[in-house]
CSV table of C-alpha atoms in Angstrom, one decimal:
chain,number,residue,atom,x,y,z
J,1,MET,CA,17.3,0.8,5.6
J,2,LYS,CA,15.0,3.4,4.1
J,3,PRO,CA,16.0,7.1,4.1
J,4,SER,CA,14.3,9.4,6.6
J,5,LEU,CA,13.6,12.4,4.5
J,6,ALA,CA,11.1,15.2,5.5
J,7,LEU,CA,7.8,15.2,3.6
J,8,ILE,CA,7.3,18.9,3.9
J,9,SER,CA,5.6,19.4,0.5
J,10,ILE,CA,3.0,16.7,1.2
J,11,LEU,CA,2.4,17.7,4.9
J,12,LEU,CA,1.5,21.2,3.8
J,13,LEU,CA,-1.5,19.6,2.1
J,14,ALA,CA,-2.6,18.1,5.3
J,15,PRO,CA,-4.1,20.5,7.8
J,16,VAL,CA,-4.6,19.3,11.4
J,17,GLY,CA,-8.1,18.0,12.1
J,18,ARG,CA,-9.6,14.6,12.3
J,19,MET,CA,-11.8,13.6,9.3
J,20,THR,CA,-12.0,10.6,7.1
J,21,ALA,CA,-10.1,10.8,3.8
J,22,ALA,CA,-13.3,10.6,1.9
J,23,GLU,CA,-14.6,13.7,3.6
J,24,GLY,CA,-11.6,16.0,3.3
J,25,PRO,CA,-7.8,16.6,3.9
J,26,ALA,CA,-5.7,14.0,5.6
J,27,SER,CA,-5.0,14.1,9.3
J,28,VAL,CA,-1.4,14.6,10.1
J,29,ALA,CA,-1.7,11.5,12.4
J,30,ASP,CA,-2.3,9.4,9.2
J,31,LEU,CA,0.9,10.6,7.6
J,32,ASP,CA,4.4,9.2,8.4
J,33,ALA,CA,7.0,11.9,8.7
J,34,LYS,CA,9.6,9.4,7.4
J,35,THR,CA,7.8,9.2,4.0
J,36,PRO,CA,10.4,10.2,1.4
J,37,ALA,CA,9.8,13.2,-0.8
J,38,SER,CA,9.9,10.7,-3.8
J,39,ALA,CA,6.5,9.5,-2.7
J,40,ALA,CA,4.8,12.6,-4.1
J,41,LYS,CA,2.6,12.0,-7.1
J,42,VAL,CA,1.6,14.6,-9.6
J,43,GLY,CA,-2.2,15.2,-9.4
J,44,TRP,CA,-2.5,13.4,-6.1
J,45,LYS,CA,-2.2,14.2,-2.4
J,46,LEU,CA,-1.1,11.8,0.3
J,47,SER,CA,-3.9,10.8,2.7
J,48,PHE,CA,-2.2,8.0,4.6
J,49,SER,CA,1.4,6.7,4.7
J,50,GLU,CA,3.2,4.1,6.7
J,51,GLU,CA,6.9,3.5,6.3
J,52,PHE,CA,7.4,1.1,9.3
J,53,GLY,CA,10.4,3.1,10.6
J,54,GLY,CA,10.0,2.3,14.3
J,55,THR,CA,10.5,-0.9,16.3
J,56,GLN,CA,6.9,-1.9,16.5
J,57,VAL,CA,3.6,-1.4,14.8
J,58,ASP,CA,2.1,2.0,15.3
J,59,ALA,CA,-0.9,1.3,17.6
J,60,ALA,CA,-2.5,4.6,16.7
J,61,LYS,CA,-2.8,3.6,13.1
J,62,TRP,CA,-3.2,-0.2,13.1
J,63,ILE,CA,-5.1,-3.0,14.8
J,64,ILE,CA,-3.4,-6.3,15.0
J,65,LYS,CA,-5.7,-9.3,15.2
J,66,ASP,CA,-4.8,-11.7,17.9
J,67,GLU,CA,-7.3,-14.6,17.7
J,68,LYS,CA,-7.6,-18.1,16.3
J,69,ASP,CA,-4.9,-18.5,13.6
J,70,ARG,CA,-4.0,-14.8,13.3
J,71,LEU,CA,-1.6,-14.1,16.1
J,72,ALA,CA,0.0,-10.8,17.2
J,73,LYS,CA,3.3,-12.6,18.0
J,74,ASN,CA,3.7,-13.2,14.2
J,75,VAL,CA,3.9,-9.5,13.6
J,76,SER,CA,7.2,-7.5,14.0
J,77,VAL,CA,8.9,-4.4,12.7
J,78,SER,CA,12.6,-3.8,12.2
J,79,ASP,CA,14.9,-2.0,9.8
J,80,GLY,CA,12.0,-0.3,8.1
J,81,ILE,CA,10.2,-3.5,7.3
J,82,LEU,CA,6.9,-5.0,8.6
J,83,LYS,CA,7.1,-8.8,8.9
J,84,LEU,CA,4.1,-11.0,8.9
J,85,VAL,CA,5.6,-14.4,9.9
J,86,THR,CA,4.1,-17.8,9.3
J,87,GLY,CA,4.2,-20.0,12.4
J,88,ARG,CA,3.0,-23.3,13.8
J,89,ASP,CA,0.9,-23.9,16.9
J,90,GLY,CA,1.1,-27.6,17.3
J,91,LYS,CA,-0.2,-29.0,14.1
J,92,GLU,CA,-2.0,-25.8,13.1
J,93,TRP,CA,-0.6,-23.0,10.9
J,94,THR,CA,-0.7,-19.4,12.2
J,95,SER,CA,-0.4,-16.2,10.3
J,96,ALA,CA,-1.1,-12.5,10.7
J,97,TRP,CA,-3.6,-9.7,10.1
J,98,LEU,CA,-3.5,-5.9,10.4
J,99,SER,CA,-6.3,-3.4,9.7
J,100,THR,CA,-6.3,0.4,9.8
J,101,LYS,CA,-7.6,1.5,13.2
J,102,THR,CA,-9.5,4.7,12.1
J,103,PHE,CA,-8.5,5.4,8.6
J,104,ARG,CA,-11.2,4.9,6.0
J,105,GLN,CA,-11.3,6.1,2.3
J,106,LYS,CA,-13.6,6.0,-0.6
J,107,TYR,CA,-11.9,6.3,-4.1
J,108,GLY,CA,-8.2,7.2,-4.6
J,109,TRP,CA,-4.9,5.5,-5.2
J,110,PHE,CA,-3.8,2.6,-2.9
J,111,GLU,CA,-0.2,1.4,-3.0
J,112,CYS,CA,1.9,-1.2,-1.1
J,113,ARG,CA,5.4,-2.4,-1.7
J,114,PHE,CA,6.2,-5.9,-0.4
J,115,ARG,CA,7.9,-9.2,-0.9
J,116,ILE,CA,5.9,-12.4,-0.6
J,117,ALA,CA,6.9,-15.4,1.6
J,118,GLY,CA,9.3,-17.8,-0.2
J,119,ALA,CA,7.2,-21.0,0.0
J,120,SER,CA,4.0,-22.4,-1.3
J,121,GLY,CA,0.7,-22.3,0.5
J,122,LEU,CA,0.5,-18.8,1.8
J,123,ASN,CA,-1.9,-16.0,0.7
J,124,ASN,CA,0.0,-12.7,0.9
J,125,ALA,CA,-2.7,-10.0,0.8
J,126,PHE,CA,-3.2,-6.2,0.5
J,127,TRP,CA,-6.9,-5.4,0.4
J,128,LEU,CA,-9.8,-3.2,1.3
J,129,ASN,CA,-12.8,-4.3,3.2
J,130,THR,CA,-16.1,-3.1,4.7
J,131,PRO,CA,-15.2,-1.5,8.1
J,132,PRO,CA,-16.5,-3.1,11.3
J,133,GLU,CA,-18.6,0.0,12.3
J,134,ARG,CA,-20.7,-0.5,9.1
J,135,LEU,CA,-21.0,-4.2,9.6
J,136,ALA,CA,-22.1,-3.6,13.2
J,137,LEU,CA,-25.2,-1.8,12.0
J,138,LYS,CA,-26.4,-5.1,10.4
J,139,ASP,CA,-28.4,-3.1,7.8
J,140,PRO,CA,-28.7,-5.2,4.6
J,141,ALA,CA,-29.2,-2.0,2.6
J,142,LEU,CA,-25.7,-0.8,3.4
J,143,PRO,CA,-22.9,-1.7,1.0
J,144,ARG,CA,-20.7,-4.7,1.9
J,145,PHE,CA,-17.9,-5.4,-0.5
J,146,GLU,CA,-14.2,-6.5,-0.6
J,147,ILE,CA,-11.5,-5.4,-3.0
J,148,ASP,CA,-8.5,-7.6,-3.1
J,149,ILE,CA,-5.8,-5.3,-4.5
J,150,VAL,CA,-3.6,-8.3,-4.5
J,151,GLU,CA,-3.6,-11.9,-3.2
J,152,ALA,CA,-0.1,-13.0,-4.1
J,153,HIS,CA,1.0,-16.6,-4.2
J,154,TYR,CA,4.4,-18.2,-4.4
J,155,PRO,CA,6.1,-18.1,-6.8
J,156,ARG,CA,4.5,-15.8,-9.5
J,157,GLU,CA,0.8,-15.5,-9.1
J,158,VAL,CA,-1.0,-12.2,-8.6
J,159,ALA,CA,-4.7,-12.6,-8.0
J,160,MET,CA,-7.1,-9.6,-8.1
J,161,ASN,CA,-10.6,-10.0,-6.8
J,162,LEU,CA,-13.8,-8.1,-6.2
J,163,HIS,CA,-16.4,-9.5,-3.8
J,164,ASN,CA,-20.0,-8.3,-3.2
J,165,TRP,CA,-21.1,-9.5,0.2
J,166,GLN,CA,-24.4,-7.7,0.2
J,167,GLY,CA,-27.1,-10.4,-0.1
J,168,LYS,CA,-26.1,-13.3,-2.3
J,169,HIS,CA,-22.3,-13.4,-2.8
J,170,GLY,CA,-21.1,-12.3,-6.2
J,171,GLY,CA,-18.0,-10.8,-7.7
J,172,SER,CA,-15.2,-11.3,-10.2
J,173,GLY,CA,-11.5,-12.2,-10.3
J,174,LYS,CA,-8.5,-12.3,-12.5
J,175,LYS,CA,-5.0,-13.8,-12.2
J,176,HIS,CA,-1.8,-12.4,-13.5
J,177,VAL,CA,1.4,-14.4,-13.8
J,178,ALA,CA,4.5,-12.4,-13.1
J,179,GLU,CA,7.7,-13.0,-15.1
J,180,VAL,CA,9.7,-13.3,-11.9
J,181,ASP,CA,9.7,-15.1,-8.5
J,182,LEU,CA,7.8,-12.6,-6.3
J,183,SER,CA,9.7,-13.8,-3.2
J,184,GLN,CA,13.1,-12.7,-4.5
J,185,ASP,CA,12.5,-9.0,-4.4
J,186,PHE,CA,10.0,-6.3,-3.4
J,187,HIS,CA,7.3,-5.3,-5.9
J,188,VAL,CA,4.7,-2.5,-6.0
J,189,TYR,CA,1.0,-3.4,-6.0
J,190,ALA,CA,-1.4,-0.6,-6.6
J,191,PHE,CA,-5.1,0.1,-7.2
J,192,GLU,CA,-6.9,3.1,-8.6
J,193,TRP,CA,-10.5,3.5,-7.5
J,194,THR,CA,-12.7,6.0,-9.2
J,195,PRO,CA,-16.5,6.4,-9.3
J,196,LYS,CA,-16.5,4.8,-12.7
J,197,GLU,CA,-13.6,2.3,-12.8
J,198,LEU,CA,-11.4,0.0,-10.8
J,199,SER,CA,-7.9,-0.6,-12.0
J,200,TRP,CA,-5.1,-2.8,-10.7
J,201,TYR,CA,-1.4,-2.3,-11.2
J,202,PHE,CA,1.8,-4.4,-10.8
J,203,ASP,CA,5.1,-2.5,-10.7
J,204,GLY,CA,3.6,0.5,-12.5
J,205,LYS,CA,1.9,-1.5,-15.2
J,206,LYS,CA,-1.9,-1.6,-15.4
J,207,ILE,CA,-3.0,-5.3,-15.5
J,208,ARG,CA,-6.8,-5.1,-15.0
J,209,THR,CA,-9.6,-2.6,-15.4
J,210,ILE,CA,-13.3,-3.1,-14.8
J,211,ALA,CA,-16.4,-0.8,-14.5
J,212,ASN,CA,-17.2,0.3,-11.0
J,213,THR,CA,-20.8,-0.8,-10.5
J,214,LEU,CA,-20.5,-1.6,-6.8
J,215,CYS,CA,-17.8,0.2,-4.8
J,216,HIS,CA,-19.1,3.5,-3.5
J,217,ALA,CA,-18.4,3.5,0.2
J,218,GLU,CA,-15.5,4.0,2.6
J,219,GLN,CA,-13.3,1.0,3.3
J,220,GLU,CA,-10.7,0.0,5.8
J,221,VAL,CA,-7.2,-1.1,4.6
J,222,LEU,CA,-5.7,-4.4,5.5
J,223,LEU,CA,-2.5,-6.4,5.3
J,224,SER,CA,-2.7,-10.1,6.0
J,225,THR,CA,-1.4,-13.6,5.5
J,226,LYS,CA,-3.3,-16.9,5.6
J,227,VAL,CA,-2.3,-20.5,4.9
J,228,ALA,CA,-4.9,-21.7,2.4
J,229,PRO,CA,-5.2,-24.5,-0.2
J,230,PHE,CA,-5.9,-22.0,-3.0
J,231,ALA,CA,-2.4,-20.6,-2.4
J,232,GLY,CA,-0.8,-24.0,-3.0
J,233,MET,CA,0.3,-26.9,-0.9
J,234,ALA,CA,1.9,-25.9,2.4
J,235,SER,CA,4.9,-27.7,3.6
J,236,ALA,CA,7.4,-27.5,6.4
J,237,ALA,CA,9.4,-25.0,4.2
J,238,LEU,CA,6.7,-22.4,5.0
J,239,GLU,CA,7.3,-22.2,8.7
J,240,GLY,CA,9.2,-19.0,9.6
J,241,LYS,CA,8.7,-17.5,6.2
J,242,SER,CA,7.2,-14.0,6.1
J,243,MET,CA,5.5,-11.4,4.0
J,244,ASP,CA,7.8,-8.4,4.2
J,245,VAL,CA,6.1,-5.0,3.8
J,246,ASP,CA,8.2,-1.9,2.9
J,247,TYR,CA,5.4,0.7,2.9
J,248,VAL,CA,1.7,1.5,2.5
J,249,ARG,CA,0.8,4.8,0.8
J,250,ILE,CA,-2.7,6.0,0.0
J,251,TYR,CA,-3.6,9.1,-2.0
J,252,GLN,CA,-6.6,11.2,-3.0
J,253,LYS,CA,-7.0,13.2,-6.2
J,254,ALA,CA,-5.7,16.7,-5.7
J,255,GLU,CA,-8.3,19.4,-6.0
């Protein structure tokens, strides 16, 4: 179980008051009091943290999708870990999806520590997407993009993608092959987003950087799984397997 240490030094940087992370200081509601002091980063201030220290998903922070093949019953929290379980509904596979309820951010450092499901066929994802309130405006002039911080596939594939959904679809992707089986232990997947560059990290090592010519608007944060052919051939071994999430931590540059 994770330690429950006070985050006094980080909370002092977060005055009460609701505003998006892109506009100003973090709301205390977006910070988890159980975040350990070791989460502090020099030159950064925490804007959102989730340590999954309760017995269920915090409904003030997250929306759990419960439709089609993404089901709320596949989501659970225990012993400091969020589990996104892969199930079956008759012949159909089911998986899970969470998105931040109100938290949005443009630029910063986005980090998640998780262990992928130990079977082929599942997309284990930590990503940023155009929030529903912007999509609802149906304005083709507004930016629509997706940043896949990681789409991890058993046993060792780390996929990093950028999608432009404004007009004709475009984007770019890269795959990194880890030296270890990603289902055997937890690994840290991180992303640094600046006005000029987009950089992806795996266990503290930078594995991709590209120029930022597209991503200049607030995004929501998502954790999800999906049984998909591009993640490998699914078999009965996948049923009951889960993507296990230790934490999500998001930072802004300190002023």
